[in-house]
């Protein structure tokens, strides 16, 4: 056992002292960062592409090992890169960690659901959600970073999954636009406004002269991220997203909590911003980005305090947008208790209509229980995945 411990420590990447102290303070074993070369890379195969697996294996020069506990997921060696492959470029496969896939599966998306992804970038989760919805329901993606949400838009279009989606650049802690409801589907009152720009016509990537001028001014001014008081910016909507022909003032109006209880989202995913310490591959990148960047992004005490506040606010707002009887999944790729169980505990204390749910599909998942009953933890040693914390809530009538 001692030899194994010495061997693990000897193979550790050159982690800086400040990060090792962060791990020690949070009760995390630095030896997990020596496992980077043993954890597979995971891909999701677009449904219907199974007959093309031999061709994809030939192109990637490796075997696709089916993940028995997660539909449509396959493991490949960690050194294999997919971005240059035809299978990736043609939208047959995309990279997403199996733990992230499990968090999405925990939502139990059904046909016809209205689904909200409150921290949507970089887009793989959004694609999986769209695949699960199929040709029914709607999917709303929100992210505070416009360039990252634009990458989501590109990804949805590449995989032909954007038909029922709409994407908003907005602060997820204050976003309050509900799904298109039945009273708006009829397009009542919209006919008089169809020709003066006040209704939604079919989306196009071509921007008006007015929008181009606005974008130029934003670039010159530095294009700050939206704040909690900024109006959401709709940067994409699909042909069957329910918006075409509707009045913009009806669709884009903010809602209140009472309205959301009856007309909110059926399912909400809050994969919150975090310190990413559970993502070994993410931490590895700091070797190239520079460890000073790690200090700024992960270890800065003021930023960490801000993160905890942000996580709680994201979870609370996602829950506010959930309809009664709906389900919300909160996840982070941090392994710290502070960003996971502590956030859950604080949230439950402040929201009496919230209740943790058992994740029924998790019975055969390679994960362990969190320190709060019904929460789950994936970690490299137990799961052969990135680290991920998952908690599922439901909203009941109070």
mmCIF file of C-alpha atoms in Angstrom:
data_model
loop_
_atom_site.group_PDB
_atom_site.id
_atom_site.type_symbol
_atom_site.label_atom_id
_atom_site.label_comp_id
_atom_site.label_asym_id
_atom_site.label_seq_id
_atom_site.Cartn_x
_atom_site.Cartn_y
_atom_site.Cartn_z
ATOM 1 C CA UNK A 1 0.000 0.000 0.000
ATOM 2 C CA UNK A 2 2.850 2.395 0.903
ATOM 3 C CA UNK A 3 4.572 1.595 -2.408
ATOM 4 C CA UNK A 4 1.341 2.419 -4.280
ATOM 5 C CA UNK A 5 1.047 5.748 -2.472
ATOM 6 C CA UNK A 6 4.685 6.636 -3.238
ATOM 7 C CA UNK A 7 4.191 5.627 -6.870
ATOM 8 C CA UNK A 8 1.070 7.804 -7.178
ATOM 9 C CA UNK A 9 2.810 10.793 -5.642
ATOM 10 C CA UNK A 10 5.851 10.305 -7.870
ATOM 11 C CA UNK A 11 3.662 10.420 -10.979
ATOM 12 C CA UNK A 12 1.816 13.594 -9.941
ATOM 13 C CA UNK A 13 1.960 16.499 -12.390
ATOM 14 C CA UNK A 14 3.904 19.536 -11.070
ATOM 15 C CA UNK A 15 0.987 21.052 -9.150
ATOM 16 C CA UNK A 16 1.786 24.419 -7.525
ATOM 17 C CA UNK A 17 1.947 24.691 -3.738
ATOM 18 C CA UNK A 18 -1.078 27.011 -3.584
ATOM 19 C CA UNK A 19 -3.256 24.461 -5.385
ATOM 20 C CA UNK A 20 -2.020 21.629 -3.178
ATOM 21 C CA UNK A 21 -3.005 23.763 -0.179
ATOM 22 C CA UNK A 22 -6.468 24.306 -1.733
ATOM 23 C CA UNK A 23 -6.854 20.527 -2.070
ATOM 24 C CA UNK A 24 -5.683 19.950 1.506
ATOM 25 C CA UNK A 25 -8.124 22.534 2.895
ATOM 26 C CA UNK A 26 -10.983 20.822 1.050
ATOM 27 C CA UNK A 27 -9.989 17.268 1.983
ATOM 28 C CA UNK A 28 -9.153 16.276 -1.605
ATOM 29 C CA UNK A 29 -6.430 13.781 -2.542
ATOM 30 C CA UNK A 30 -3.897 15.237 -5.020
ATOM 31 C CA UNK A 31 -3.102 11.699 -6.202
ATOM 32 C CA UNK A 32 -6.229 11.787 -8.407
ATOM 33 C CA UNK A 33 -4.396 14.146 -10.782
ATOM 34 C CA UNK A 34 -1.978 11.335 -11.586
ATOM 35 C CA UNK A 35 -4.876 9.417 -13.188
ATOM 36 C CA UNK A 36 -5.212 11.625 -16.264
ATOM 37 C CA UNK A 37 -3.684 9.037 -18.588
ATOM 38 C CA UNK A 38 -5.922 6.224 -17.327
ATOM 39 C CA UNK A 39 -9.342 7.895 -17.622
ATOM 40 C CA UNK A 40 -10.967 7.362 -21.026
ATOM 41 C CA UNK A 41 -12.175 10.098 -23.283
ATOM 42 C CA UNK A 42 -15.940 9.839 -23.803
ATOM 43 C CA UNK A 43 -17.986 10.535 -26.894
ATOM 44 C CA UNK A 44 -21.694 10.457 -27.594
ATOM 45 C CA UNK A 45 -22.862 8.890 -30.829
ATOM 46 C CA UNK A 46 -25.749 10.642 -32.496
ATOM 47 C CA UNK A 47 -28.757 8.261 -32.335
ATOM 48 C CA UNK A 48 -29.171 6.337 -35.568
ATOM 49 C CA UNK A 49 -25.440 6.294 -36.339
ATOM 50 C CA UNK A 50 -24.791 2.848 -34.840
ATOM 51 C CA UNK A 51 -24.296 1.152 -38.266
ATOM 52 C CA UNK A 52 -21.403 3.548 -38.904
ATOM 53 C CA UNK A 53 -19.418 2.526 -35.822
ATOM 54 C CA UNK A 54 -16.958 0.319 -37.799
ATOM 55 C CA UNK A 55 -16.244 3.232 -40.157
ATOM 56 C CA UNK A 56 -15.755 5.644 -37.216
ATOM 57 C CA UNK A 57 -13.442 3.146 -35.472
ATOM 58 C CA UNK A 58 -11.408 2.836 -38.641
ATOM 59 C CA UNK A 59 -11.082 6.588 -38.964
ATOM 60 C CA UNK A 60 -10.184 7.187 -35.293
ATOM 61 C CA UNK A 61 -7.914 4.124 -35.311
ATOM 62 C CA UNK A 62 -9.337 2.866 -32.042
ATOM 63 C CA UNK A 63 -12.165 0.775 -30.679
ATOM 64 C CA UNK A 64 -15.374 2.429 -29.460
ATOM 65 C CA UNK A 65 -16.176 0.709 -26.164
ATOM 66 C CA UNK A 66 -19.861 0.997 -25.321
ATOM 67 C CA UNK A 67 -20.571 2.492 -21.880
ATOM 68 C CA UNK A 68 -22.978 -0.077 -20.456
ATOM 69 C CA UNK A 69 -24.666 2.267 -17.982
ATOM 70 C CA UNK A 70 -25.185 5.256 -20.302
ATOM 71 C CA UNK A 71 -27.073 5.004 -23.635
ATOM 72 C CA UNK A 72 -25.256 6.200 -26.789
ATOM 73 C CA UNK A 73 -21.955 6.820 -24.935
ATOM 74 C CA UNK A 74 -18.634 5.240 -25.897
ATOM 75 C CA UNK A 75 -15.177 5.296 -24.322
ATOM 76 C CA UNK A 76 -12.029 5.803 -26.381
ATOM 77 C CA UNK A 77 -8.369 6.068 -25.310
ATOM 78 C CA UNK A 78 -7.553 9.447 -23.671
ATOM 79 C CA UNK A 79 -4.884 10.304 -26.241
ATOM 80 C CA UNK A 80 -7.308 10.087 -29.188
ATOM 81 C CA UNK A 81 -8.481 13.460 -30.518
ATOM 82 C CA UNK A 82 -11.752 13.652 -32.433
ATOM 83 C CA UNK A 83 -11.853 17.279 -33.651
ATOM 84 C CA UNK A 84 -10.018 16.543 -36.901
ATOM 85 C CA UNK A 85 -12.126 13.498 -37.789
ATOM 86 C CA UNK A 86 -14.834 13.408 -40.442
ATOM 87 C CA UNK A 87 -17.188 11.759 -37.934
ATOM 88 C CA UNK A 88 -16.926 14.844 -35.723
ATOM 89 C CA UNK A 89 -16.999 17.352 -38.551
ATOM 90 C CA UNK A 90 -20.054 15.678 -40.059
ATOM 91 C CA UNK A 91 -21.929 15.702 -36.756
ATOM 92 C CA UNK A 92 -21.910 11.957 -36.047
ATOM 93 C CA UNK A 93 -20.108 12.190 -32.697
ATOM 94 C CA UNK A 94 -19.288 14.814 -30.103
ATOM 95 C CA UNK A 95 -17.196 14.820 -26.960
ATOM 96 C CA UNK A 96 -18.911 14.903 -23.567
ATOM 97 C CA UNK A 97 -17.803 13.307 -20.318
ATOM 98 C CA UNK A 98 -19.900 10.373 -19.144
ATOM 99 C CA UNK A 99 -20.534 12.045 -15.765
ATOM 100 C CA UNK A 100 -22.020 15.079 -17.532
ATOM 101 C CA UNK A 101 -24.169 12.726 -19.582
ATOM 102 C CA UNK A 102 -25.400 11.123 -16.365
ATOM 103 C CA UNK A 103 -26.434 14.514 -14.965
ATOM 104 C CA UNK A 104 -28.534 15.122 -18.073
ATOM 105 C CA UNK A 105 -30.038 11.632 -17.936
ATOM 106 C CA UNK A 106 -30.994 12.344 -14.304
ATOM 107 C CA UNK A 107 -33.399 15.037 -15.563
ATOM 108 C CA UNK A 108 -35.512 12.285 -17.154
ATOM 109 C CA UNK A 109 -36.557 14.461 -20.104
ATOM 110 C CA UNK A 110 -39.835 13.357 -21.703
ATOM 111 C CA UNK A 111 -41.327 14.169 -25.132
ATOM 112 C CA UNK A 112 -43.151 17.487 -24.992
ATOM 113 C CA UNK A 113 -41.143 18.865 -22.047
ATOM 114 C CA UNK A 114 -40.077 22.504 -21.947
ATOM 115 C CA UNK A 115 -36.432 22.361 -20.850
ATOM 116 C CA UNK A 116 -34.102 25.116 -19.619
ATOM 117 C CA UNK A 117 -30.293 24.859 -19.575
ATOM 118 C CA UNK A 118 -29.318 27.856 -17.449
ATOM 119 C CA UNK A 119 -25.519 27.604 -18.012
ATOM 120 C CA UNK A 120 -25.549 26.249 -21.555
ATOM 121 C CA UNK A 121 -22.023 26.774 -22.926
ATOM 122 C CA UNK A 122 -20.051 25.152 -24.450
ATOM 123 C CA UNK A 123 -22.947 23.167 -25.966
ATOM 124 C CA UNK A 124 -22.535 19.398 -25.629
ATOM 125 C CA UNK A 125 -25.155 19.241 -22.841
ATOM 126 C CA UNK A 126 -27.513 21.293 -24.988
ATOM 127 C CA UNK A 127 -27.087 18.858 -27.899
ATOM 128 C CA UNK A 128 -27.838 15.852 -25.705
ATOM 129 C CA UNK A 129 -30.954 17.558 -24.302
ATOM 130 C CA UNK A 130 -32.151 18.390 -27.825
ATOM 131 C CA UNK A 131 -31.594 14.777 -28.882
ATOM 132 C CA UNK A 132 -33.649 13.534 -25.940
ATOM 133 C CA UNK A 133 -36.529 15.895 -26.756
ATOM 134 C CA UNK A 134 -36.661 14.831 -30.390
ATOM 135 C CA UNK A 135 -39.405 16.531 -32.377
ATOM 136 C CA UNK A 136 -41.474 17.773 -29.435
ATOM 137 C CA UNK A 137 -41.290 20.318 -26.631
ATOM 138 C CA UNK A 138 -38.784 23.158 -26.490
ATOM 139 C CA UNK A 139 -35.234 23.827 -25.301
ATOM 140 C CA UNK A 140 -33.984 27.168 -23.981
ATOM 141 C CA UNK A 141 -30.253 27.734 -23.532
ATOM 142 C CA UNK A 142 -28.895 30.648 -21.472
ATOM 143 C CA UNK A 143 -25.318 31.781 -20.946
ATOM 144 C CA UNK A 144 -23.690 34.986 -19.796
ATOM 145 C CA UNK A 145 -20.887 34.814 -22.404
ATOM 146 C CA UNK A 146 -22.038 35.696 -25.921
ATOM 147 C CA UNK A 147 -19.048 34.165 -27.720
ATOM 148 C CA UNK A 148 -19.535 30.879 -25.868
ATOM 149 C CA UNK A 149 -23.262 30.845 -26.599
ATOM 150 C CA UNK A 150 -22.490 31.532 -30.266
ATOM 151 C CA UNK A 151 -20.415 28.315 -30.164
ATOM 152 C CA UNK A 152 -23.533 26.530 -28.812
ATOM 153 C CA UNK A 153 -25.503 27.860 -31.768
ATOM 154 C CA UNK A 154 -22.884 26.553 -34.191
ATOM 155 C CA UNK A 155 -22.946 23.162 -32.498
ATOM 156 C CA UNK A 156 -26.758 22.869 -32.593
ATOM 157 C CA UNK A 157 -26.775 23.735 -36.287
ATOM 158 C CA UNK A 158 -23.921 21.341 -37.036
ATOM 159 C CA UNK A 159 -25.819 18.435 -35.465
ATOM 160 C CA UNK A 160 -29.180 19.589 -36.924
ATOM 161 C CA UNK A 161 -30.601 19.868 -33.404
ATOM 162 C CA UNK A 162 -31.616 23.517 -33.238
ATOM 163 C CA UNK A 163 -35.141 23.256 -34.616
ATOM 164 C CA UNK A 164 -36.877 23.605 -31.232
ATOM 165 C CA UNK A 165 -34.208 25.671 -29.474
ATOM 166 C CA UNK A 166 -33.786 29.297 -28.536
ATOM 167 C CA UNK A 167 -30.602 30.825 -27.118
ATOM 168 C CA UNK A 168 -30.389 33.860 -24.843
ATOM 169 C CA UNK A 169 -27.309 35.810 -23.800
ATOM 170 C CA UNK A 170 -28.303 36.662 -20.244
ATOM 171 C CA UNK A 171 -27.327 36.551 -16.594
ATOM 172 C CA UNK A 172 -28.600 33.187 -15.364
ATOM 173 C CA UNK A 173 -29.216 34.585 -11.877
ATOM 174 C CA UNK A 174 -31.917 36.952 -13.154
ATOM 175 C CA UNK A 175 -33.176 35.411 -16.434
ATOM 176 C CA UNK A 176 -36.977 35.259 -16.193
ATOM 177 C CA UNK A 177 -38.398 34.431 -19.635
ATOM 178 C CA UNK A 178 -40.755 31.455 -19.547
ATOM 179 C CA UNK A 179 -41.370 28.906 -22.313
ATOM 180 C CA UNK A 180 -43.830 29.856 -25.034
ATOM 181 C CA UNK A 181 -47.214 28.948 -23.568
ATOM 182 C CA UNK A 182 -50.442 27.902 -25.247
ATOM 183 C CA UNK A 183 -51.973 31.358 -25.181
ATOM 184 C CA UNK A 184 -49.114 32.666 -27.286
ATOM 185 C CA UNK A 185 -48.965 29.675 -29.631
ATOM 186 C CA UNK A 186 -52.104 30.879 -31.351
ATOM 187 C CA UNK A 187 -50.390 34.138 -32.286
ATOM 188 C CA UNK A 188 -53.347 36.174 -31.088
ATOM 189 C CA UNK A 189 -52.986 39.881 -31.745
ATOM 190 C CA UNK A 190 -49.869 39.499 -33.887
ATOM 191 C CA UNK A 191 -51.307 39.976 -37.383
ATOM 192 C CA UNK A 192 -51.349 43.782 -37.241
ATOM 193 C CA UNK A 193 -47.663 43.891 -36.397
ATOM 194 C CA UNK A 194 -46.206 41.382 -38.837
ATOM 195 C CA UNK A 195 -44.688 43.915 -41.185
ATOM 196 C CA UNK A 196 -43.135 46.417 -38.788
ATOM 197 C CA UNK A 197 -40.501 44.292 -37.048
ATOM 198 C CA UNK A 198 -42.428 43.678 -33.848
ATOM 199 C CA UNK A 199 -43.050 39.990 -34.474
ATOM 200 C CA UNK A 200 -40.657 37.101 -34.951
ATOM 201 C CA UNK A 201 -40.072 36.073 -38.531
ATOM 202 C CA UNK A 202 -37.908 33.073 -39.477
ATOM 203 C CA UNK A 203 -34.439 33.326 -37.949
ATOM 204 C CA UNK A 204 -31.569 34.258 -40.247
ATOM 205 C CA UNK A 205 -27.850 34.611 -39.621
ATOM 206 C CA UNK A 206 -27.896 37.804 -41.683
ATOM 207 C CA UNK A 207 -28.075 40.821 -39.407
ATOM 208 C CA UNK A 208 -29.817 44.073 -40.140
ATOM 209 C CA UNK A 209 -27.833 47.292 -40.631
ATOM 210 C CA UNK A 210 -29.092 48.444 -37.208
ATOM 211 C CA UNK A 211 -27.789 45.295 -35.509
ATOM 212 C CA UNK A 212 -24.419 45.550 -37.256
ATOM 213 C CA UNK A 213 -24.013 49.154 -36.065
ATOM 214 C CA UNK A 214 -24.969 48.132 -32.524
ATOM 215 C CA UNK A 215 -22.369 45.334 -32.620
ATOM 216 C CA UNK A 216 -19.651 47.745 -33.825
ATOM 217 C CA UNK A 217 -20.391 50.129 -30.969
ATOM 218 C CA UNK A 218 -20.302 47.253 -28.472
ATOM 219 C CA UNK A 219 -16.859 46.144 -29.712
ATOM 220 C CA UNK A 220 -15.488 49.669 -29.418
ATOM 221 C CA UNK A 221 -16.911 49.981 -25.892
ATOM 222 C CA UNK A 222 -15.447 46.639 -24.841
ATOM 223 C CA UNK A 223 -18.682 44.582 -24.976
ATOM 224 C CA UNK A 224 -19.208 43.908 -21.238
ATOM 225 C CA UNK A 225 -21.002 40.761 -20.096
ATOM 226 C CA UNK A 226 -24.692 41.163 -19.317
ATOM 227 C CA UNK A 227 -25.595 42.055 -15.755
ATOM 228 C CA UNK A 228 -28.628 41.131 -13.681
ATOM 229 C CA UNK A 229 -30.308 44.300 -14.965
ATOM 230 C CA UNK A 230 -29.474 43.743 -18.660
ATOM 231 C CA UNK A 231 -32.203 42.661 -21.040
ATOM 232 C CA UNK A 232 -31.678 39.126 -22.430
ATOM 233 C CA UNK A 233 -30.406 39.041 -26.014
ATOM 234 C CA UNK A 234 -31.945 36.362 -28.238
ATOM 235 C CA UNK A 235 -29.222 35.183 -30.643
ATOM 236 C CA UNK A 236 -30.950 32.145 -32.144
ATOM 237 C CA UNK A 237 -34.316 30.432 -32.405
ATOM 238 C CA UNK A 238 -35.301 27.399 -34.471
ATOM 239 C CA UNK A 239 -38.110 27.090 -36.973
ATOM 240 C CA UNK A 240 -40.254 25.107 -34.519
ATOM 241 C CA UNK A 241 -39.245 26.915 -31.323
ATOM 242 C CA UNK A 242 -42.742 28.433 -31.184
ATOM 243 C CA UNK A 243 -41.604 32.023 -31.700
ATOM 244 C CA UNK A 244 -42.341 32.664 -35.373
ATOM 245 C CA UNK A 245 -45.359 34.938 -35.765
ATOM 246 C CA UNK A 246 -45.491 35.911 -32.096
ATOM 247 C CA UNK A 247 -45.131 39.421 -30.726
ATOM 248 C CA UNK A 248 -41.690 40.118 -29.342
ATOM 249 C CA UNK A 249 -43.127 42.039 -26.387
ATOM 250 C CA UNK A 250 -45.154 38.960 -25.368
ATOM 251 C CA UNK A 251 -42.336 36.432 -25.709
ATOM 252 C CA UNK A 252 -39.557 38.521 -24.157
ATOM 253 C CA UNK A 253 -41.447 39.901 -21.181
ATOM 254 C CA UNK A 254 -40.131 38.941 -17.734
ATOM 255 C CA UNK A 255 -42.238 36.691 -15.521
ATOM 256 C CA UNK A 256 -42.885 36.398 -11.808
ATOM 257 C CA UNK A 257 -42.659 33.381 -9.486
ATOM 258 C CA UNK A 258 -46.424 32.829 -9.353
ATOM 259 C CA UNK A 259 -46.639 32.616 -13.141
ATOM 260 C CA UNK A 260 -43.714 30.191 -13.300
ATOM 261 C CA UNK A 261 -45.448 27.741 -10.940
ATOM 262 C CA UNK A 262 -48.082 27.020 -13.594
ATOM 263 C CA UNK A 263 -46.336 28.025 -16.851
ATOM 264 C CA UNK A 264 -42.656 27.455 -16.084
ATOM 265 C CA UNK A 265 -40.216 24.858 -17.361
ATOM 266 C CA UNK A 266 -40.800 21.136 -16.861
ATOM 267 C CA UNK A 267 -37.069 20.458 -16.486
ATOM 268 C CA UNK A 268 -34.180 22.764 -15.550
ATOM 269 C CA UNK A 269 -30.444 22.011 -15.665
ATOM 270 C CA UNK A 270 -28.107 24.194 -13.582
ATOM 271 C CA UNK A 271 -24.573 23.000 -14.358
ATOM 272 C CA UNK A 272 -23.060 25.860 -12.414
ATOM 273 C CA UNK A 273 -19.758 27.669 -12.832
ATOM 274 C CA UNK A 274 -17.239 26.293 -10.316
ATOM 275 C CA UNK A 275 -13.526 25.882 -9.592
ATOM 276 C CA UNK A 276 -13.353 22.830 -11.966
ATOM 277 C CA UNK A 277 -11.059 21.009 -9.547
ATOM 278 C CA UNK A 278 -12.818 17.707 -10.307
ATOM 279 C CA UNK A 279 -11.987 17.945 -14.007
ATOM 280 C CA UNK A 280 -8.484 16.532 -14.279
ATOM 281 C CA UNK A 281 -8.213 17.429 -17.965
ATOM 282 C CA UNK A 282 -9.236 21.021 -17.179
ATOM 283 C CA UNK A 283 -6.611 21.369 -14.435
ATOM 284 C CA UNK A 284 -4.006 19.883 -16.810
ATOM 285 C CA UNK A 285 -4.591 22.813 -19.191
ATOM 286 C CA UNK A 286 -3.129 25.222 -16.654
ATOM 287 C CA UNK A 287 0.292 23.711 -17.381
ATOM 288 C CA UNK A 288 -0.018 25.448 -20.753
ATOM 289 C CA UNK A 289 -2.084 28.468 -19.666
ATOM 290 C CA UNK A 290 0.240 29.151 -16.713
ATOM 291 C CA UNK A 291 -0.261 28.398 -13.030
ATOM 292 C CA UNK A 292 -0.799 32.109 -12.327
ATOM 293 C CA UNK A 293 -4.027 31.757 -14.304
ATOM 294 C CA UNK A 294 -5.013 28.954 -11.903
ATOM 295 C CA UNK A 295 -4.372 31.288 -8.976
ATOM 296 C CA UNK A 296 -6.697 33.872 -10.501
ATOM 297 C CA UNK A 297 -9.459 31.503 -11.652
ATOM 298 C CA UNK A 298 -9.522 28.905 -8.878
ATOM 299 C CA UNK A 299 -7.545 29.874 -5.801
ATOM 300 C CA UNK A 300 -8.367 33.546 -5.331
ATOM 301 C CA UNK A 301 -10.343 33.652 -2.064
ATOM 302 C CA UNK A 302 -12.513 36.575 -3.123
ATOM 303 C CA UNK A 303 -13.447 34.833 -6.380
ATOM 304 C CA UNK A 304 -14.244 31.612 -4.517
ATOM 305 C CA UNK A 305 -16.601 33.497 -2.198
ATOM 306 C CA UNK A 306 -18.210 35.111 -5.233
ATOM 307 C CA UNK A 307 -18.571 31.667 -6.838
ATOM 308 C CA UNK A 308 -20.443 30.254 -3.853
ATOM 309 C CA UNK A 309 -22.824 33.195 -3.960
ATOM 310 C CA UNK A 310 -23.224 32.784 -7.743
ATOM 311 C CA UNK A 311 -23.940 29.047 -7.458
ATOM 312 C CA UNK A 312 -26.662 29.616 -4.869
ATOM 313 C CA UNK A 313 -28.240 32.378 -6.957
ATOM 314 C CA UNK A 314 -28.177 30.262 -10.121
ATOM 315 C CA UNK A 315 -29.799 27.352 -8.306
ATOM 316 C CA UNK A 316 -32.441 29.628 -6.747
ATOM 317 C CA UNK A 317 -33.327 31.307 -10.044
ATOM 318 C CA UNK A 318 -33.460 28.007 -11.920
ATOM 319 C CA UNK A 319 -35.854 26.740 -9.267
ATOM 320 C CA UNK A 320 -37.982 29.888 -9.536
ATOM 321 C CA UNK A 321 -38.418 29.180 -13.268
ATOM 322 C CA UNK A 322 -39.488 25.572 -12.633
ATOM 323 C CA UNK A 323 -43.178 24.715 -12.725
ATOM 324 C CA UNK A 324 -44.829 22.898 -9.832
ATOM 325 C CA UNK A 325 -44.117 19.174 -10.183
ATOM 326 C CA UNK A 326 -41.067 19.801 -12.375
ATOM 327 C CA UNK A 327 -37.489 18.589 -11.837
ATOM 328 C CA UNK A 328 -34.209 20.490 -11.541
ATOM 329 C CA UNK A 329 -30.702 19.040 -11.596
ATOM 330 C CA UNK A 330 -27.853 20.992 -9.981
ATOM 331 C CA UNK A 331 -24.320 19.901 -10.818
ATOM 332 C CA UNK A 332 -20.739 21.131 -10.630
ATOM 333 C CA UNK A 333 -17.421 19.594 -11.646
ATOM 334 C CA UNK A 334 -15.935 20.588 -8.290
ATOM 335 C CA UNK A 335 -15.331 17.952 -5.632
ATOM 336 C CA UNK A 336 -15.446 20.412 -2.715
ATOM 337 C CA UNK A 337 -18.235 20.200 -0.150
ATOM 338 C CA UNK A 338 -18.516 24.002 -0.117
ATOM 339 C CA UNK A 339 -19.668 24.195 -3.741
ATOM 340 C CA UNK A 340 -21.951 21.186 -3.545
ATOM 341 C CA UNK A 341 -23.544 19.893 -0.336
ATOM 342 C CA UNK A 342 -23.220 23.259 1.394
ATOM 343 C CA UNK A 343 -24.954 25.039 -1.487
ATOM 344 C CA UNK A 344 -27.702 22.395 -1.499
ATOM 345 C CA UNK A 345 -28.186 22.745 2.270
ATOM 346 C CA UNK A 346 -28.429 26.551 2.102
ATOM 347 C CA UNK A 347 -30.850 26.335 -0.809
ATOM 348 C CA UNK A 348 -33.162 23.866 0.952
ATOM 349 C CA UNK A 349 -33.256 26.070 4.061
ATOM 350 C CA UNK A 350 -34.494 29.011 2.001
ATOM 351 C CA UNK A 351 -36.927 27.161 -0.299
ATOM 352 C CA UNK A 352 -39.586 25.162 1.560
ATOM 353 C CA UNK A 353 -41.214 24.047 -1.710
ATOM 354 C CA UNK A 354 -37.995 22.256 -2.765
ATOM 355 C CA UNK A 355 -37.318 18.594 -2.068
ATOM 356 C CA UNK A 356 -34.432 16.345 -3.045
ATOM 357 C CA UNK A 357 -35.393 13.465 -5.344
ATOM 358 C CA UNK A 358 -33.843 10.033 -5.702
ATOM 359 C CA UNK A 359 -32.269 9.609 -9.139
ATOM 360 C CA UNK A 360 -33.856 6.319 -10.157
ATOM 361 C CA UNK A 361 -31.656 5.770 -13.209
ATOM 362 C CA UNK A 362 -28.531 5.892 -11.004
ATOM 363 C CA UNK A 363 -28.894 2.426 -9.480
ATOM 364 C CA UNK A 364 -26.249 0.989 -11.830
ATOM 365 C CA UNK A 365 -24.046 4.080 -12.157
ATOM 366 C CA UNK A 366 -20.401 3.863 -11.003
ATOM 367 C CA UNK A 367 -20.729 6.659 -8.453
ATOM 368 C CA UNK A 368 -21.092 7.077 -4.711
ATOM 369 C CA UNK A 369 -23.488 8.932 -2.473
ATOM 370 C CA UNK A 370 -22.775 12.513 -1.461
ATOM 371 C CA UNK A 371 -22.845 13.455 2.219
ATOM 372 C CA UNK A 372 -26.495 14.486 1.797
ATOM 373 C CA UNK A 373 -28.897 11.600 1.138
ATOM 374 C CA UNK A 374 -29.994 11.335 -2.532
ATOM 375 C CA UNK A 375 -27.053 13.382 -3.866
ATOM 376 C CA UNK A 376 -24.383 11.676 -5.990
ATOM 377 C CA UNK A 377 -20.677 12.074 -6.611
ATOM 378 C CA UNK A 378 -18.634 10.907 -9.566
ATOM 379 C CA UNK A 379 -14.852 10.968 -9.144
ATOM 380 C CA UNK A 380 -11.916 9.689 -11.214
ATOM 381 C CA UNK A 381 -11.058 6.797 -8.869
ATOM 382 C CA UNK A 382 -14.622 5.503 -8.378
ATOM 383 C CA UNK A 383 -16.154 6.291 -11.757
ATOM 384 C CA UNK A 384 -13.348 6.483 -14.342
ATOM 385 C CA UNK A 385 -14.844 9.864 -15.316
ATOM 386 C CA UNK A 386 -14.274 13.490 -14.456
ATOM 387 C CA UNK A 387 -15.439 14.525 -11.012
ATOM 388 C CA UNK A 388 -19.067 15.666 -10.815
ATOM 389 C CA UNK A 389 -21.608 16.336 -8.079
ATOM 390 C CA UNK A 390 -25.303 15.812 -8.934
ATOM 391 C CA UNK A 391 -28.421 16.750 -6.942
ATOM 392 C CA UNK A 392 -31.999 16.507 -8.220
ATOM 393 C CA UNK A 393 -34.864 18.581 -6.851
ATOM 394 C CA UNK A 394 -38.585 18.744 -7.395
ATOM 395 C CA UNK A 395 -40.974 21.626 -6.700
ATOM 396 C CA UNK A 396 -44.175 20.871 -4.867
ATOM 397 C CA UNK A 397 -47.175 23.036 -4.009
ATOM 398 C CA UNK A 398 -46.883 24.962 -0.750
#
